[in-house]
Short mmCIF file of C-alpha atoms and ligand atoms in Angstrom, two decimals:
data_model
loop_
_atom_site.label_atom_id
_atom_site.label_comp_id
_atom_site.label_asym_id
_atom_site.label_seq_id
_atom_site.Cartn_x
_atom_site.Cartn_y
_atom_site.Cartn_z
CA MET A 5 -36.25 -12.08 26.11
CA SER A 6 -35.68 -8.59 26.67
CA VAL A 7 -33.93 -6.25 24.07
CA GLU A 8 -30.81 -3.95 25.10
CA THR A 9 -31.65 -0.32 23.96
CA ASP A 10 -29.02 1.92 24.25
CA PRO A 11 -29.23 4.27 26.71
CA ARG A 12 -27.12 7.00 24.44
CA PRO A 13 -28.32 9.53 22.33
CA ARG A 14 -29.11 8.51 18.60
CA ARG A 15 -26.22 9.34 16.88
CA THR A 16 -25.27 11.69 14.11
CA ALA A 17 -23.45 10.75 10.38
CA VAL A 18 -23.64 12.56 7.80
CA VAL A 19 -23.48 10.69 4.33
CA THR A 20 -22.14 13.67 0.87
CA GLY A 21 -23.40 11.53 -2.36
CA ALA A 22 -25.90 9.64 -0.41
CA SER A 23 -28.67 9.28 -3.75
CA SER A 24 -26.97 6.38 -5.03
CA GLY A 25 -24.49 3.79 -5.13
CA ILE A 26 -22.20 3.19 -1.60
CA GLY A 27 -23.05 6.42 -0.75
CA ALA A 28 -27.38 5.08 -0.26
CA ALA A 29 -26.49 1.67 0.72
CA THR A 30 -23.17 3.34 3.94
CA ALA A 31 -26.89 5.62 5.00
CA ARG A 32 -28.87 2.64 5.13
CA THR A 33 -26.51 0.82 7.00
CA LEU A 34 -25.32 3.49 9.61
CA ALA A 35 -28.81 3.95 9.82
CA ALA A 36 -29.30 0.52 10.65
CA SER A 37 -26.69 0.92 13.53
CA GLY A 38 -28.53 3.25 14.81
CA PHE A 39 -27.30 6.16 13.50
CA ARG A 40 -29.22 9.65 12.15
CA VAL A 41 -27.63 9.92 9.13
CA VAL A 42 -27.98 13.14 6.97
CA CYS A 43 -28.07 12.75 3.86
CA ALA A 44 -26.75 15.35 1.52
CA ALA A 45 -26.40 15.12 -2.29
CA ARG A 46 -27.86 17.31 -5.99
CA ARG A 47 -30.84 14.79 -6.29
CA ALA A 48 -32.96 16.75 -3.53
CA ASP A 49 -36.28 14.45 -4.59
CA ARG A 50 -33.70 10.94 -4.19
CA VAL A 51 -32.34 11.94 -0.84
CA ALA A 52 -35.75 12.56 0.40
CA ALA A 53 -36.87 9.19 -0.36
CA LEU A 54 -33.84 7.97 1.19
CA ALA A 55 -33.84 10.23 4.72
CA GLU A 56 -38.03 9.09 4.69
CA GLU A 57 -37.04 5.31 4.41
CA ILE A 58 -34.21 4.90 6.82
CA ASP A 59 -35.94 7.84 9.24
CA GLY A 60 -33.11 10.72 8.31
CA VAL A 61 -32.51 14.07 7.24
CA ALA A 62 -32.35 15.09 3.15
CA VAL A 63 -29.99 17.59 2.08
CA ALA A 64 -29.98 18.31 -1.35
CA CYS A 65 -26.16 19.57 -1.65
CA ASP A 66 -24.09 19.63 -4.44
CA VAL A 67 -19.92 19.98 -2.64
CA THR A 68 -19.31 21.91 -4.84
CA ASP A 69 -21.45 24.90 -4.38
CA ALA A 70 -19.52 27.13 -0.77
CA ASP A 71 -23.78 27.98 0.00
CA GLN A 72 -25.25 24.86 -0.50
CA VAL A 73 -22.21 23.26 1.62
CA ALA A 74 -22.64 26.16 4.69
CA GLY A 75 -27.09 24.13 4.34
CA LEU A 76 -25.59 20.77 5.04
CA ALA A 77 -23.24 21.56 8.47
CA ALA A 78 -26.62 23.88 9.40
CA ALA A 79 -28.70 21.04 8.33
CA ALA A 80 -26.12 18.33 10.47
CA GLY A 81 -26.84 20.41 14.02
CA GLU A 82 -23.91 21.00 16.29
CA VAL A 83 -22.96 17.95 17.09
CA VAL A 84 -22.06 15.17 14.35
CA HIS A 85 -20.13 11.82 15.38
CA VAL A 86 -19.26 10.39 11.71
CA LEU A 87 -18.74 11.97 7.86
CA VAL A 88 -18.19 9.80 5.27
CA ASN A 89 -16.74 11.84 2.24
CA ASN A 90 -18.03 9.93 -0.93
CA ALA A 91 -18.96 12.27 -3.30
CA GLY A 92 -17.52 11.81 -6.52
CA GLY A 93 -17.07 10.38 -9.86
CA ALA A 94 -14.64 9.76 -12.85
CA PHE A 95 -15.24 11.70 -16.05
CA GLY A 96 -13.71 11.02 -18.59
CA SER A 97 -11.08 8.08 -20.41
CA ASP A 98 -10.02 9.64 -22.80
CA ALA A 99 -5.91 9.18 -22.48
CA VAL A 100 -3.54 12.56 -21.43
CA GLU A 101 -3.03 13.82 -24.28
CA HIS A 102 -6.02 13.98 -25.36
CA ALA A 103 -8.38 14.79 -21.99
CA ASP A 104 -10.60 16.99 -21.44
CA ALA A 105 -9.01 20.29 -19.09
CA GLU A 106 -12.69 20.63 -17.65
CA GLN A 107 -13.03 17.38 -16.99
CA TRP A 108 -9.79 16.78 -15.16
CA LYS A 109 -10.75 20.00 -13.29
CA ALA A 110 -14.41 18.91 -12.69
CA MET A 111 -12.99 15.14 -11.05
CA TYR A 112 -10.72 17.68 -9.01
CA ASP A 113 -13.19 19.27 -7.63
CA VAL A 114 -15.97 17.80 -6.91
CA ASN A 115 -12.95 14.32 -5.30
CA VAL A 116 -10.76 16.45 -3.74
CA ILE A 117 -11.96 20.60 -3.57
CA GLY A 118 -14.96 19.09 -2.28
CA LEU A 119 -13.90 16.90 0.30
CA LEU A 120 -12.30 20.31 2.13
CA ARG A 121 -15.60 22.51 1.55
CA VAL A 122 -17.56 19.64 3.62
CA THR A 123 -14.68 18.54 6.07
CA GLN A 124 -13.84 22.11 6.72
CA ALA A 125 -17.68 23.00 7.09
CA LEU A 126 -18.47 19.74 9.51
CA LEU A 127 -14.74 19.30 11.97
CA PRO A 128 -16.91 22.43 14.57
CA ALA A 129 -19.58 19.14 14.87
CA LEU A 130 -17.41 16.38 14.98
CA ARG A 131 -15.28 18.16 17.26
CA ALA A 132 -17.33 18.83 19.37
CA SER A 133 -18.39 15.36 19.63
CA GLY A 134 -16.12 14.52 21.66
CA ASP A 135 -15.03 11.12 19.50
CA ALA A 136 -15.53 10.98 16.01
CA VAL A 137 -14.78 9.25 12.43
CA ILE A 138 -14.44 11.00 8.75
CA VAL A 139 -14.44 8.39 6.41
CA ASN A 140 -13.35 9.32 3.03
CA VAL A 141 -13.89 7.67 0.03
CA GLY A 142 -10.77 7.01 -2.11
CA SER A 143 -10.49 4.97 -4.60
CA THR A 144 -7.30 1.81 -5.55
CA ALA A 145 -6.96 4.68 -8.42
CA GLY A 146 -5.89 6.47 -5.30
CA ARG A 147 -2.48 3.45 -5.86
CA VAL A 148 -2.03 3.49 -9.14
CA ALA A 149 -1.94 4.49 -13.10
CA TYR A 150 -4.40 3.23 -15.73
CA GLU A 151 -4.55 3.92 -19.04
CA GLY A 152 -7.47 6.27 -20.20
CA GLY A 153 -8.39 6.75 -16.19
CA GLY A 154 -5.46 10.05 -15.49
CA GLY A 155 -7.50 12.88 -13.90
CA TYR A 156 -9.77 10.57 -12.01
CA THR A 157 -6.63 8.57 -10.68
CA ALA A 158 -4.96 12.58 -10.04
CA ALA A 159 -8.13 13.33 -8.29
CA LYS A 160 -8.20 10.07 -6.48
CA HIS A 161 -4.43 10.45 -5.20
CA GLY A 162 -5.52 13.71 -4.30
CA THR A 163 -8.08 12.14 -1.38
CA LYS A 164 -6.02 9.92 -0.35
CA VAL A 165 -3.51 12.02 0.41
CA VAL A 166 -5.67 14.62 1.98
CA THR A 167 -5.83 12.10 3.93
CA GLU A 168 -2.50 11.86 5.19
CA THR A 169 -2.36 14.90 5.35
CA LEU A 170 -5.53 16.24 8.21
CA ARG A 171 -4.63 12.71 10.42
CA LEU A 172 -0.95 14.43 10.24
CA GLU A 173 -2.58 17.77 11.27
CA LEU A 174 -5.87 16.30 13.93
CA VAL A 175 -3.62 13.76 15.45
CA ALA A 176 -3.91 16.00 19.65
CA GLU A 177 -8.19 16.17 18.92
CA PRO A 178 -11.05 12.65 19.15
CA ILE A 179 -11.38 13.23 15.80
CA ARG A 180 -10.23 9.55 14.07
CA ILE A 181 -9.34 9.61 9.52
CA SER A 182 -10.32 7.52 7.63
CA GLU A 183 -9.87 6.02 3.66
CA ILE A 184 -12.00 3.67 2.12
CA ALA A 185 -10.47 2.44 -0.45
CA PRO A 186 -12.63 -0.24 -3.40
CA GLY A 187 -11.50 -1.21 -6.29
CA MET A 188 -14.59 -2.66 -9.26
CA VAL A 189 -17.61 -2.29 -7.12
CA HIS A 190 -20.74 -2.88 -9.96
CA THR A 191 -22.77 -0.11 -9.20
CA PRO A 192 -25.52 1.63 -11.50
CA GLU A 193 -24.59 5.17 -12.01
CA PHE A 194 -20.62 5.21 -11.51
CA SER A 195 -19.41 4.18 -14.80
CA LEU A 196 -22.10 4.46 -16.20
CA VAL A 197 -21.19 8.65 -15.74
CA ARG A 198 -17.30 7.39 -16.70
CA PHE A 199 -18.60 7.00 -20.32
CA GLY A 200 -20.66 9.67 -20.80
CA GLY A 201 -24.09 7.56 -20.62
CA ASP A 202 -22.97 4.48 -23.01
CA GLN A 203 -24.78 1.94 -21.91
CA GLU A 204 -22.62 -0.67 -23.25
CA LYS A 205 -19.03 0.69 -22.11
CA ALA A 206 -20.35 0.72 -18.93
CA ASP A 207 -21.21 -2.98 -19.65
CA GLN A 208 -17.82 -3.81 -20.64
CA VAL A 209 -15.80 -2.93 -17.31
CA TYR A 210 -17.38 -5.92 -15.35
CA ALA A 211 -18.09 -8.13 -18.50
CA GLY A 212 -17.18 -11.34 -17.27
CA VAL A 213 -16.34 -10.96 -13.65
CA ARG A 214 -18.32 -13.49 -11.46
CA ASP A 215 -19.43 -10.64 -8.22
CA PRO A 216 -17.51 -7.14 -8.57
CA LEU A 217 -17.68 -6.15 -5.28
CA VAL A 218 -20.99 -3.97 -4.76
CA ALA A 219 -22.36 -0.83 -2.53
CA GLU A 220 -24.13 -3.17 0.28
CA ASP A 221 -19.81 -4.59 0.93
CA VAL A 222 -17.67 -0.85 0.14
CA ALA A 223 -21.19 -0.05 2.92
CA ASP A 224 -19.88 -2.60 5.38
CA ALA A 225 -16.56 -1.94 4.92
CA ILE A 226 -17.36 1.78 6.21
CA VAL A 227 -19.18 1.25 9.32
CA TRP A 228 -17.20 -1.01 11.01
CA VAL A 229 -14.47 1.26 10.37
CA ALA A 230 -16.83 4.49 11.41
CA THR A 231 -17.75 2.05 14.40
CA ARG A 232 -14.95 0.45 16.07
CA PRO A 233 -13.49 2.02 19.27
CA SER A 234 -12.76 5.20 19.48
CA HIS A 235 -8.88 4.71 20.05
CA VAL A 236 -8.82 2.37 17.18
CA ASN A 237 -8.17 4.59 13.40
CA ILE A 238 -7.93 2.46 10.73
CA ASP A 239 -5.90 4.27 8.74
CA GLN A 240 -6.87 2.70 4.46
CA VAL A 241 -8.87 -0.44 3.35
CA VAL A 242 -8.44 -0.79 0.33
CA MET A 243 -10.35 -4.13 -0.74
CA ARG A 244 -11.26 -5.27 -4.49
CA PRO A 245 -13.35 -8.62 -6.27
CA ARG A 246 -11.88 -11.95 -5.51
CA ALA A 247 -11.70 -12.04 -9.48
CA GLN A 248 -9.66 -8.40 -8.81
CA ALA A 249 -6.48 -9.07 -7.70
CA ALA A 250 -4.33 -5.88 -8.75
CA GLN A 251 -6.08 -3.13 -11.57
CA HIS A 252 -4.83 -4.82 -14.62
CA LYS A 253 -5.48 -8.14 -13.53
CA VAL A 254 -9.03 -9.50 -13.68
CA HIS A 255 -10.53 -12.27 -13.81
CA ARG A 256 -13.19 -12.98 -16.76
CA GLU A 257 -15.16 -15.90 -17.77
CA PRO A 258 -15.82 -16.62 -20.88
CA GLN A 259 -18.86 -14.43 -22.16
CA GLY A 260 -21.87 -17.13 -23.39
C1 LIG B 1 -13.22 2.90 -8.55
C2 LIG B 1 -11.64 1.99 -8.73
O1 LIG B 1 -10.92 0.86 -11.49
O2 LIG B 1 -12.01 2.42 -12.20
O3 LIG B 1 -13.26 3.98 -8.06
O4 LIG B 1 -10.49 3.55 -10.95
S1 LIG B 1 -11.90 2.00 -11.20
#
């Protein structure tokens, strides 16, 4: 049996927030689909291990730091085909009345300004590919409001709107712009970070929920979006586990 190999040079993808969760799963899935993956995250040891595993490139990069983002663009090279703006997160769960302005600034900084910085830095290389895709990782929190989520929902609505704006502005260019908006995804860190390291609170989020999404489910959607034919722009994918019919409608099974 003969195995057909893709005659094209390995295309390049950049994934931010690649040290764990959705970012790491996306880097692995892109690599399995034949991409040279530039894995960027703050934690250098983690991205180094991942890059070694998938024969990619590791870049220690905090997307809120302009110099580090410039370093990421330099490492990515002159031609980039796929950018996955995944770095983001939720910090805190206080009601608006009691919320911490510094946490809100930090959320806007990583979920919106970080995306802006990385996109600006990589646009020349994306343009140079002649056929590029930007996938921004948003959230169902960018679709609705929920109690205690004010700062995060505001930031993720920002992610959504920046995605839409960019699609309008780049319509004449060979660059597609998409957003993946997942609901409940059980990753080791998202809720733990939100609740400041309180594992019990983090576990409560998923308590009794049969099969929340996992990082690989979201990675699968991201890579599907990134590998459509070049005339096909998937504007947005909103995805949730079957047990979450809406943000406030989560089916929980009785606990032991
Ligand atoms: C994560 C989804 O429901 O915690 O982005 O806001 S949610």
